[in-house]
mmCIF file of C-alpha atoms in Angstrom:
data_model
loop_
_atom_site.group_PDB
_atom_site.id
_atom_site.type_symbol
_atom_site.label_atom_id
_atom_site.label_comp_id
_atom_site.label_asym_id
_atom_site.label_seq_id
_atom_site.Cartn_x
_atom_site.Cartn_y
_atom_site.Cartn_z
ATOM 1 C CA UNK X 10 0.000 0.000 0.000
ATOM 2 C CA UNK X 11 1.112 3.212 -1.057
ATOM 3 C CA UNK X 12 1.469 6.009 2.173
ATOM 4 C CA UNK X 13 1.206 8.730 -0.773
ATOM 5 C CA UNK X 14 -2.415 10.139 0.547
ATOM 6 C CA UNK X 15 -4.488 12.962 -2.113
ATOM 7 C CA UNK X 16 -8.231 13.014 -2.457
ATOM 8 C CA UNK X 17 -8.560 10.434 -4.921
ATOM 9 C CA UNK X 18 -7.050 7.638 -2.988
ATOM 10 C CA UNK X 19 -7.804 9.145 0.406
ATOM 11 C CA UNK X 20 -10.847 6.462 0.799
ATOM 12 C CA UNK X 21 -8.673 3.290 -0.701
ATOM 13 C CA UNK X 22 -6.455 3.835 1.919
ATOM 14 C CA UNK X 23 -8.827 4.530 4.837
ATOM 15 C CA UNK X 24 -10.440 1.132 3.473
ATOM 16 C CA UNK X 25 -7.805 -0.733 3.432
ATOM 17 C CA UNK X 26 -6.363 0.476 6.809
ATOM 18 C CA UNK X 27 -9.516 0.016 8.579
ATOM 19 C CA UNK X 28 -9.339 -3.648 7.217
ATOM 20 C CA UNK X 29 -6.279 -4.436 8.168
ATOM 21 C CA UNK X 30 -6.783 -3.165 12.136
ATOM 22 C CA UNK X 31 -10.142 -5.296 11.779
ATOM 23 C CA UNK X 32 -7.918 -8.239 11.363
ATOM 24 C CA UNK X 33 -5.334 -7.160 13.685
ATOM 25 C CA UNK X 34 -8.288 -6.492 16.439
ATOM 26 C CA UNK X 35 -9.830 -10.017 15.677
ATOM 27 C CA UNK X 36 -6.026 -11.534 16.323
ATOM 28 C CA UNK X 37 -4.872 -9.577 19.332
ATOM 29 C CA UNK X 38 -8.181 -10.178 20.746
ATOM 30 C CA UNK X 39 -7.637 -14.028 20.396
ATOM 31 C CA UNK X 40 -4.289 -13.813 21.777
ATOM 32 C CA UNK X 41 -5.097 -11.449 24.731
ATOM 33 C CA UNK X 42 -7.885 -14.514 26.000
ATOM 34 C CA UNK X 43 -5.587 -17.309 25.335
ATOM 35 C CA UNK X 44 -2.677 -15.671 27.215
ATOM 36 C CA UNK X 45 -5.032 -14.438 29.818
ATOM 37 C CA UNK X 46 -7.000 -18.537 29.834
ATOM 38 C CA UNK X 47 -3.552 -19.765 30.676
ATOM 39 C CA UNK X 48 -2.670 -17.606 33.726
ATOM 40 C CA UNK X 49 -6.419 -18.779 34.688
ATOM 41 C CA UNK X 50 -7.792 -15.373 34.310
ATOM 42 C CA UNK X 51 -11.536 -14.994 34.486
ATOM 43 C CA UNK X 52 -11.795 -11.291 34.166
ATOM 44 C CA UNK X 53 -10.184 -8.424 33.434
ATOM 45 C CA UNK X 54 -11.335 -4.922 34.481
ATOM 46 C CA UNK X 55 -9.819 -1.774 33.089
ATOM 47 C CA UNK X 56 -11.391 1.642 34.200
ATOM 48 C CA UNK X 57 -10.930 4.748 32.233
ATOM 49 C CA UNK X 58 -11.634 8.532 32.322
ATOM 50 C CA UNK X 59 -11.055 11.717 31.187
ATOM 51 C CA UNK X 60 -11.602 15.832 32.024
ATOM 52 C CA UNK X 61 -10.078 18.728 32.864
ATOM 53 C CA UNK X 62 -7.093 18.191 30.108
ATOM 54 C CA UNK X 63 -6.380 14.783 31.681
ATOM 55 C CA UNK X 64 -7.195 11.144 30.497
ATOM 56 C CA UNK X 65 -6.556 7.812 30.537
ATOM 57 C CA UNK X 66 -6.609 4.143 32.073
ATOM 58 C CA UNK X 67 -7.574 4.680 36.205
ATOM 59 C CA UNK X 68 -7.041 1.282 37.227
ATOM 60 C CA UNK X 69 -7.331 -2.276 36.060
ATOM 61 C CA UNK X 70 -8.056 -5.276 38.299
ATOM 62 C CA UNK X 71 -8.450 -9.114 37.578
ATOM 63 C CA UNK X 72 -10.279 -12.011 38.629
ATOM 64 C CA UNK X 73 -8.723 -13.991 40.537
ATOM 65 C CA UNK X 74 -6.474 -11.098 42.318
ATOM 66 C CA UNK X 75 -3.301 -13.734 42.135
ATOM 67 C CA UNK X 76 -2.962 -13.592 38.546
ATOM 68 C CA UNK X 77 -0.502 -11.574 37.481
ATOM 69 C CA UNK X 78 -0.609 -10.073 33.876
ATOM 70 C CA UNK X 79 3.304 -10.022 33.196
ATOM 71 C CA UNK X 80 5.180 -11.532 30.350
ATOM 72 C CA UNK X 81 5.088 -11.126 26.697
ATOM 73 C CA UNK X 82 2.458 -11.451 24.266
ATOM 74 C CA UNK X 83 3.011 -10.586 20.399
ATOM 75 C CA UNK X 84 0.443 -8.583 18.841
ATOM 76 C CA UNK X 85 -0.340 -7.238 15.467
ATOM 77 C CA UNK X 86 -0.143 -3.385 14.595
ATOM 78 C CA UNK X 87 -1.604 -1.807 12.088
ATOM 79 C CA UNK X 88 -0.440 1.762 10.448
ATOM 80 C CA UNK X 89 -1.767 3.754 8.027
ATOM 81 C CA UNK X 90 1.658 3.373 5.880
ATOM 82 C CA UNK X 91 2.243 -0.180 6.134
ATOM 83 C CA UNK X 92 1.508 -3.030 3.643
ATOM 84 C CA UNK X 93 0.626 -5.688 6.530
ATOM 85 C CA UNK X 94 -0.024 -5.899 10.130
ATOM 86 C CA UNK X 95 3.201 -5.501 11.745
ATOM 87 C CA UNK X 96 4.128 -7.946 15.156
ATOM 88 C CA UNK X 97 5.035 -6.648 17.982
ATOM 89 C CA UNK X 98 5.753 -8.009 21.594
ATOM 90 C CA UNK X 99 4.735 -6.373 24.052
ATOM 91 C CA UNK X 100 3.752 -6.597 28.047
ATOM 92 C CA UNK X 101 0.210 -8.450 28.267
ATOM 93 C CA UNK X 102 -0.988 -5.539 30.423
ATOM 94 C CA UNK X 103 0.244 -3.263 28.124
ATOM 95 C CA UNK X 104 -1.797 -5.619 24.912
ATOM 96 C CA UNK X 105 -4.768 -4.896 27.407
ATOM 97 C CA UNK X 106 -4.600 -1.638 27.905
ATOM 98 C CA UNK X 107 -4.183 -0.763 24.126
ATOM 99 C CA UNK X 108 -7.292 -3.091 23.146
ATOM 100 C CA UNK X 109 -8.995 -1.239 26.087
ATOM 101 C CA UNK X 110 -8.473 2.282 24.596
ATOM 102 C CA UNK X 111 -9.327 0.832 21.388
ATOM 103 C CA UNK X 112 -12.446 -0.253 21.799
ATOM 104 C CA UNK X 113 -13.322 3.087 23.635
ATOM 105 C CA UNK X 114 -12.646 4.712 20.515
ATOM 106 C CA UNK X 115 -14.312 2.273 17.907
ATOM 107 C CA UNK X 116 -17.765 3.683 18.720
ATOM 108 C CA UNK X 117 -16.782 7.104 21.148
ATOM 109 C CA UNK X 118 -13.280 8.866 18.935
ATOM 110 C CA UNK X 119 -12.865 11.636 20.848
ATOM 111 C CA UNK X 120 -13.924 10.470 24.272
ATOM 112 C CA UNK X 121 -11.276 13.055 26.131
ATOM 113 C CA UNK X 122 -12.680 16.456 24.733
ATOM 114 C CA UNK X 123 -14.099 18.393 26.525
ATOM 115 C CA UNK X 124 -16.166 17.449 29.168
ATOM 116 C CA UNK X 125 -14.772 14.359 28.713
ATOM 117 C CA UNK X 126 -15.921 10.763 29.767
ATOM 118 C CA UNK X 127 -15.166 7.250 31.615
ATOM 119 C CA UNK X 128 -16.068 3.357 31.832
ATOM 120 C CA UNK X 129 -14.942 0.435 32.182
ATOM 121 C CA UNK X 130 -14.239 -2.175 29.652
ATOM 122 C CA UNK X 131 -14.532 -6.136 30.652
ATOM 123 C CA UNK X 132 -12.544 -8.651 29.407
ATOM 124 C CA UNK X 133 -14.683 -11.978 30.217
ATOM 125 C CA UNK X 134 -12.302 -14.918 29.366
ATOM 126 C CA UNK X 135 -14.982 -18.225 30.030
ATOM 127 C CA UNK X 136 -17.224 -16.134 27.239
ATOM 128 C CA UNK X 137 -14.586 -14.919 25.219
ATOM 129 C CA UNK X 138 -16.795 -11.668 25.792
ATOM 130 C CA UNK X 139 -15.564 -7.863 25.877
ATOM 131 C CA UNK X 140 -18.261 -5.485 27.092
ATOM 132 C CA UNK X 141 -18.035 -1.622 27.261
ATOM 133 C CA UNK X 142 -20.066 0.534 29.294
ATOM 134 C CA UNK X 143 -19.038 3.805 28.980
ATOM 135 C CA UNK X 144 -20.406 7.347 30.536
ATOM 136 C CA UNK X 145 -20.284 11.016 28.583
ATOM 137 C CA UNK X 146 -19.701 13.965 30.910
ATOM 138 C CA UNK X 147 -22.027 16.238 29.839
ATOM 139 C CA UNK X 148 -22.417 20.365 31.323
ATOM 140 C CA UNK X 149 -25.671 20.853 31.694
ATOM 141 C CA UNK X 150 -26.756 24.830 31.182
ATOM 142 C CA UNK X 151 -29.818 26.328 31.981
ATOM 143 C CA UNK X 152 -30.770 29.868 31.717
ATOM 144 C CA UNK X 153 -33.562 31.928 33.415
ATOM 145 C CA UNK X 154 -35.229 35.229 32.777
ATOM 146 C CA UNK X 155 -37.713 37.230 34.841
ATOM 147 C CA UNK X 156 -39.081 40.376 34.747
ATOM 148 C CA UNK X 157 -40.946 42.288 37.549
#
């Protein structure tokens, strides 16, 4: 794939990208529960928020508390410039974290501005299940007028 972007390949490229982190997602996501299934792992809590110019993972917790999340996992990362998926190894709490964030963003991009928002995103390893629930902080304004 070409990283030469102008309008008339703009959308070839954006396709193709967003195909190849689809299949990167669908692999790292794989990997993540097996490596997680053999530290007997059942869950895998990561908490996030953002506001006041400040964002990011709060805390993460797993189920049972003994299992730790170190050693390597490889993972695939994709890039706007790059023919293929490349692998990378990297911390398993680190492979959370990023497939954490990234899922925030699939269906919120742009959780951080302004008022910002939070959740938590659940990674359920005996249903091979990850759930968001996420939260918008929203300002509320209301304005009254009276005359006397």
């Amino acid at each position: 794939m070409t990283s030469t972007f102008d309008n008339d390949n703009y959308a070839t490229v954006a396709a193709y990208y967003k195909k190849q982190q689809q299949e990167a997602f669908a692999r790292n996501r794989e990997v993540i529960f097996v490596a997680l299934q053999a530290r007997g792992a059942r869950k895998v809590f990561v908490t996030y928020d953002a506001g006041l110019d400040s964002s990011g993972i709060r805390d993460r917790k797993v189920e049972p508390e003994a299992v730790s999340l170190s050693g390597a996992v490889t993972v695939l990362v994709a890039g706007w410039d790059q023919a293929a998926p490349e692998s990378r190894a990297q911390s398993l709490q680190n492979a959370i974290e990023e497939m954490a964030m990234q899922i925030v963003a699939f269906d919120h991009d742009g959780w951080e501005i302004n008022e910002g928002a939070g959740g938590s995103v659940t990674f359920d390893v005996a249903e091979r299940k990850i759930v968001l629930e996420h939260s918008e902080n929203i300002i509320a304004r209301r304005k009254y007028t009276h005359s006397y």
